[in-house]
Amino acid sequence: MPLPVRRNKDDARFDPFSELRHLQDQLSSYLERWTGSPSLVEGTFTPLADVEETDDAWIAEIELPGIDKRDLEIEVSTNRLSVSGERHDKVRTGNVRRHTRTVGRFHFELTVPEAIDPDKVQADLEHGVLTVRIPKPADSTPRRIQVS
């Protein structure tokens, strides 16, 4: 089925994402009225991540391509890991034909069932993936008991 033809020269070019942006604006408006803050929808995104539990640690691998380690904020509290920062858009000189990369502030949070020792947490950023290793407390590591 062909798309309708616009006859008026003043009509804007058809943008299939305009309805989605309008819906996002409406949702943001509702959330702002309800919570007092629009940040639940716009301005902040959650990066993709994998979380793995091993016998001795929790390991979070967070995808952050294009992020410099100086732009990262990693905080550890009682049993929570929080990673935040900002991904900046490139300055472009040509016409942008497609823009699908997410830019702006990001926030990732992980809650683990036990207390975290902040001195033992290790973070490494390599090839756009931030790997955070949170060792489990020594007393929570499973131990095999031999039956005598």
XYZ file of N, CA and C in Angstrom:
444
model
N 0.837 -1.169 0.000
C 0.000 0.000 0.000
C 0.886 1.237 0.000
N 0.748 2.110 -0.972
C 1.598 3.297 -1.052
C 1.230 4.317 0.018
N 2.226 5.115 0.402
C 2.001 6.181 1.365
C 1.257 7.330 0.698
N 0.436 8.064 1.431
C -0.270 9.198 0.837
C 0.724 10.279 0.400
N 0.407 10.926 -0.679
C 1.264 11.973 -1.223
C 0.830 13.311 -0.639
N 1.799 14.093 -0.208
C 1.490 15.420 0.321
C 1.500 16.395 -0.849
N 0.432 17.136 -0.998
C 0.275 18.036 -2.140
C 0.773 19.451 -1.859
N 0.775 19.841 -0.582
C 1.130 21.203 -0.225
C 2.644 21.309 -0.028
N 3.281 22.304 -0.621
C 4.724 22.475 -0.493
C 5.123 22.821 0.938
N 4.208 23.412 1.694
C 4.511 23.823 3.055
C 4.470 22.660 4.041
N 3.929 21.491 3.624
C 3.864 20.336 4.514
C 5.283 19.838 4.808
N 5.502 19.474 6.044
C 6.805 18.937 6.434
C 6.963 17.533 5.857
N 8.193 17.128 5.713
C 8.465 15.788 5.226
C 7.984 14.767 6.259
N 7.456 13.647 5.808
C 6.906 12.624 6.687
C 8.002 12.082 7.608
N 7.740 12.082 8.905
C 8.681 11.568 9.890
C 7.978 10.468 10.692
N 8.332 9.209 10.456
C 7.629 8.116 11.136
C 7.850 8.097 12.643
N 8.877 8.771 13.148
C 9.163 8.752 14.575
C 8.530 9.913 15.328
N 7.845 10.792 14.624
C 7.250 11.943 15.297
C 6.166 11.510 16.294
N 5.401 10.483 15.948
C 4.383 9.994 16.882
C 5.020 9.417 18.144
N 6.131 8.720 17.980
C 6.815 8.164 19.147
C 7.362 9.274 20.044
N 7.941 10.325 19.432
C 8.436 11.456 20.220
C 7.284 12.141 20.949
N 6.140 12.278 20.269
C 4.976 12.897 20.880
C 4.493 12.060 22.078
N 4.474 10.744 21.916
C 4.077 9.846 22.996
C 5.050 9.947 24.171
N 6.342 10.014 23.874
C 7.346 10.153 24.928
C 7.171 11.476 25.666
N 6.893 12.546 24.949
C 6.651 13.856 25.581
C 5.435 13.804 26.503
N 4.372 13.134 26.044
C 3.177 13.012 26.877
C 3.476 12.207 28.150
N 4.149 11.083 27.991
C 4.485 10.250 29.130
C 5.378 11.012 30.111
N 6.342 11.736 29.578
C 7.216 12.542 30.428
C 6.420 13.589 31.197
N 5.454 14.202 30.534
C 4.610 15.205 31.177
C 3.802 14.587 32.317
N 3.229 13.402 32.089
C 2.464 12.723 33.129
C 3.357 12.364 34.323
N 4.546 11.830 34.028
C 5.451 11.455 35.098
C 5.938 12.668 35.879
N 6.146 13.774 35.181
C 6.583 14.990 35.862
C 5.498 15.483 36.821
N 4.253 15.422 36.390
C 3.156 15.816 37.274
C 3.041 14.870 38.462
N 3.271 13.588 38.235
C 3.109 12.588 39.270
C 4.275 12.583 40.260
N 5.538 12.672 39.743
C 6.714 12.561 40.606
C 7.422 13.884 40.842
N 7.144 14.884 40.020
C 7.854 16.157 40.143
C 9.168 16.175 39.392
N 9.492 15.091 38.677
C 10.752 15.026 37.942
C 10.553 14.278 36.627
N 10.987 14.888 35.495
C 10.868 14.193 34.217
C 12.008 13.225 33.952
N 12.973 13.113 34.864
C 14.175 12.335 34.596
C 13.933 10.838 34.481
N 12.722 10.366 34.824
C 12.451 8.942 34.658
C 12.393 8.549 33.194
N 12.095 9.470 32.299
C 11.976 9.144 30.886
C 13.065 9.803 30.064
N 13.218 11.110 30.195
C 14.164 11.773 29.320
C 15.417 12.185 30.066
N 16.530 12.233 29.348
C 17.766 12.702 29.926
C 18.638 11.627 30.540
N 18.103 10.475 30.862
C 18.888 9.419 31.485
C 18.554 8.094 30.812
N 19.591 7.309 30.548
C 19.346 5.978 30.003
C 20.155 4.957 30.796
N 19.743 3.702 30.714
C 20.439 2.612 31.383
C 21.198 1.815 30.333
N 22.534 1.723 30.465
C 23.300 0.963 29.471
C 23.027 -0.537 29.600
N 23.278 -1.265 28.525
C 23.129 -2.722 28.532
C 24.189 -3.340 29.430
N 23.832 -4.407 30.134
C 24.780 -5.023 31.057
C 24.471 -6.499 31.251
N 25.500 -7.248 31.602
C 25.384 -8.640 32.024
C 25.902 -8.712 33.454
N 25.214 -9.445 34.306
C 25.651 -9.642 35.689
C 25.778 -11.142 35.915
N 26.940 -11.534 36.411
C 27.231 -12.947 36.627
C 27.605 -13.160 38.096
N 27.097 -14.228 38.669
C 27.486 -14.584 40.038
C 28.336 -15.834 39.977
N 29.542 -15.737 40.526
C 30.419 -16.897 40.642
C 30.477 -17.291 42.109
N 31.274 -18.312 42.433
C 31.379 -18.751 43.826
C 31.962 -17.674 44.733
N 32.836 -16.820 44.184
C 33.519 -15.855 45.037
C 33.235 -14.388 44.715
N 32.404 -14.104 43.696
C 32.190 -12.690 43.342
C 30.946 -12.514 42.472
N 30.506 -11.245 42.387
C 29.519 -10.820 41.404
C 30.290 -10.009 40.376
N 30.031 -10.255 39.102
C 30.751 -9.564 38.038
C 29.730 -8.892 37.132
N 29.854 -7.566 36.998
C 28.967 -6.795 36.127
C 29.778 -6.315 34.931
N 29.297 -6.621 33.733
C 29.906 -6.138 32.492
C 28.917 -5.172 31.858
N 29.295 -3.895 31.798
C 28.398 -2.830 31.358
C 28.927 -2.254 30.055
N 28.084 -2.219 29.026
C 28.490 -1.701 27.715
C 28.483 -0.176 27.732
N 29.672 0.411 27.553
C 29.811 1.863 27.543
C 30.748 2.309 26.418
N 30.398 2.032 25.158
C 31.281 2.440 24.068
C 31.370 3.961 23.978
N 32.589 4.436 23.734
C 32.795 5.869 23.575
C 32.920 6.635 24.880
N 32.944 5.946 26.019
C 33.047 6.601 27.318
C 34.498 6.553 27.784
N 35.003 7.686 28.230
C 36.342 7.755 28.801
C 36.244 7.464 30.294
N 37.252 6.813 30.852
C 37.175 6.450 32.268
C 37.101 7.665 33.185
N 37.541 8.820 32.711
C 37.427 10.044 33.517
C 35.981 10.512 33.622
N 35.116 10.067 32.706
C 33.709 10.469 32.707
C 32.814 9.515 33.504
N 33.413 8.541 34.167
C 32.646 7.555 34.933
C 32.645 7.896 36.417
N 31.509 7.666 37.045
C 31.392 7.791 38.496
C 30.925 6.438 39.016
N 31.758 5.790 39.823
C 31.416 4.484 40.383
C 31.347 4.641 41.893
N 30.184 4.303 42.456
C 29.990 4.404 43.897
C 29.513 3.067 44.442
N 29.987 2.750 45.639
C 29.585 1.526 46.321
C 29.081 1.917 47.699
N 27.881 1.458 48.035
C 27.358 1.628 49.388
C 27.053 0.239 49.940
N 26.461 0.149 51.064
C 26.254 -1.097 51.804
C 26.192 -2.345 50.919
N 25.188 -2.437 50.057
C 25.077 -3.605 49.165
C 24.688 -3.179 47.751
N 25.058 -1.977 47.373
C 24.640 -1.432 46.081
C 25.830 -0.852 45.316
N 25.877 -1.198 44.024
C 26.852 -0.621 43.092
C 26.107 0.352 42.198
N 26.656 1.538 42.020
C 26.039 2.549 41.170
C 27.089 3.091 40.205
N 26.790 3.011 38.913
C 27.686 3.528 37.881
C 26.921 4.582 37.096
N 27.490 5.770 36.970
C 26.827 6.829 36.213
C 27.869 7.651 35.473
N 27.399 8.476 34.573
C 28.271 9.322 33.778
C 27.487 9.946 32.648
N 28.218 10.373 31.622
C 27.555 11.007 30.489
C 28.277 10.660 29.197
N 27.496 10.326 28.182
C 28.024 10.084 26.842
C 27.701 11.322 26.011
N 28.737 11.946 25.481
C 28.560 13.170 24.706
C 28.429 12.849 23.224
N 27.626 13.639 22.537
C 27.462 13.485 21.098
C 28.644 14.145 20.405
N 29.048 13.604 19.267
C 30.134 14.182 18.483
C 29.663 15.466 17.809
N 30.598 16.371 17.614
C 30.292 17.565 16.829
C 30.364 17.143 15.370
N 29.304 17.381 14.645
C 29.216 16.926 13.252
C 29.226 18.123 12.315
N 29.860 17.936 11.175
C 29.937 19.019 10.201
C 29.019 18.794 9.009
N 28.686 17.563 8.735
C 27.826 17.250 7.599
C 26.372 17.112 8.008
N 25.547 16.701 7.064
C 24.133 16.445 7.338
C 23.989 15.075 7.992
N 23.297 15.030 9.107
C 23.072 13.763 9.804
C 21.882 13.074 9.143
N 22.106 11.912 8.586
C 21.047 11.167 7.901
C 20.342 10.190 8.827
N 21.063 9.720 9.844
C 20.477 8.806 10.817
C 21.194 9.030 12.142
N 20.426 9.061 13.218
C 20.994 9.271 14.548
C 20.283 8.334 15.515
N 20.885 7.168 15.784
C 20.228 6.189 16.638
C 21.015 5.881 17.907
N 22.227 6.408 18.031
C 23.024 6.159 19.232
C 22.474 6.968 20.399
N 22.454 6.361 21.570
C 21.949 7.032 22.753
C 23.055 7.888 23.358
N 22.738 9.153 23.602
C 23.682 10.072 24.229
C 23.015 10.707 25.445
N 23.821 11.286 26.305
C 23.306 11.945 27.494
C 23.751 11.224 28.752
N 23.115 11.542 29.863
C 23.433 10.941 31.153
C 22.975 9.482 31.179
N 23.750 8.634 31.839
C 23.354 7.246 32.020
C 23.520 6.868 33.483
N 22.802 5.815 33.879
C 22.868 5.345 35.255
C 22.594 3.844 35.272
N 23.463 3.089 35.943
C 23.289 1.652 36.117
C 23.406 1.362 37.605
N 22.515 0.524 38.116
C 22.538 0.195 39.528
C 22.375 -1.304 39.713
N 23.127 -1.850 40.644
C 23.075 -3.272 40.949
C 23.020 -3.431 42.462
N 22.065 -4.208 42.935
C 21.957 -4.520 44.361
C 22.290 -5.992 44.548
N 23.208 -6.252 45.471
C 23.601 -7.627 45.766
C 23.081 -7.987 47.159
N 22.924 -9.271 47.467
C 22.291 -9.665 48.728
C 23.155 -9.488 49.977
N 24.438 -9.206 49.823
C 25.316 -9.102 50.986
C 26.089 -7.787 50.962
N 26.675 -7.437 52.093
C 27.438 -6.193 52.204
C 28.680 -6.248 51.309
N 29.017 -5.093 50.732
C 30.156 -4.970 49.825
C 31.304 -4.295 50.569
N 32.509 -4.863 50.427
C 33.710 -4.207 50.956
C 34.260 -3.307 49.852
N 34.109 -1.960 49.977
C 34.504 -1.062 48.890
C 35.984 -1.116 48.545
N 36.832 -1.544 49.490
C 38.276 -1.607 49.223
C 38.650 -2.763 48.301
N 37.767 -3.735 48.158
C 38.079 -4.914 47.332
C 37.414 -4.888 45.959
N 36.582 -3.891 45.677
C 35.899 -3.797 44.389
C 36.910 -3.369 43.324
N 36.883 -4.045 42.180
C 37.802 -3.729 41.079
C 36.989 -3.336 39.856
N 37.458 -2.307 39.145
C 36.785 -1.853 37.920
C 37.820 -1.700 36.812
N 37.436 -2.163 35.612
C 38.339 -2.106 34.468
C 37.526 -1.753 33.228
N 37.974 -0.753 32.476
C 37.299 -0.348 31.240
C 38.182 -0.723 30.069
N 37.690 -1.660 29.244
C 38.467 -2.121 28.106
C 37.551 -2.387 26.920
N 37.874 -1.817 25.773
C 37.118 -1.993 24.532
C 35.648 -1.618 24.690
N 35.360 -0.566 25.473
C 33.994 -0.092 25.633
C 33.139 -0.881 26.596
N 33.751 -1.807 27.343
C 33.016 -2.587 28.331
C 33.643 -2.349 29.702
N 32.819 -1.860 30.628
C 33.263 -1.674 32.007
C 32.974 -2.967 32.765
N 34.021 -3.570 33.321
C 33.871 -4.787 34.112
C 34.123 -4.435 35.571
N 33.106 -4.648 36.402
C 33.218 -4.379 37.837
C 33.111 -5.717 38.561
N 34.134 -6.007 39.366
C 34.168 -7.271 40.119
C 33.965 -6.948 41.592
N 32.916 -7.519 42.162
C 32.579 -7.304 43.572
C 32.781 -8.632 44.294
N 33.877 -8.756 45.052
C 34.108 -10.019 45.764
C 33.061 -10.240 46.850
N 32.684 -11.489 47.030
C 31.770 -11.852 48.108
C 32.559 -11.879 49.423
N 31.884 -11.618 50.539
C 32.574 -11.746 51.827
C 33.080 -13.168 52.020
N 34.201 -13.312 52.704
C 34.820 -14.630 52.877
C 33.896 -15.615 53.574
N 33.084 -15.127 54.510
C 32.220 -16.045 55.234
C 31.017 -16.516 54.416
N 30.768 -15.906 53.242
C 29.624 -16.333 52.435
C 30.014 -17.283 51.310
N 31.333 -17.528 51.162
C 31.778 -18.421 50.104
C 31.399 -19.860 50.479
N 30.748 -20.585 49.563
C 30.358 -21.963 49.876
C 31.585 -22.835 50.177
N 31.422 -23.702 51.112
C 32.510 -24.598 51.491
C 32.006 -26.023 51.507
N 32.764 -26.934 50.944
C 32.374 -28.349 50.927
C 32.772 -28.996 52.245
N 31.857 -29.754 52.776
C 32.113 -30.463 54.010
C 32.194 -31.962 53.706
N 33.273 -32.577 54.112
C 33.447 -34.003 53.916
C 32.714 -34.765 55.003
N 32.017 -35.775 54.617
C 31.328 -36.632 55.568
C 32.288 -37.693 56.043
N 32.406 -37.813 57.359
C 33.347 -38.808 57.901
C 32.631 -40.046 58.382
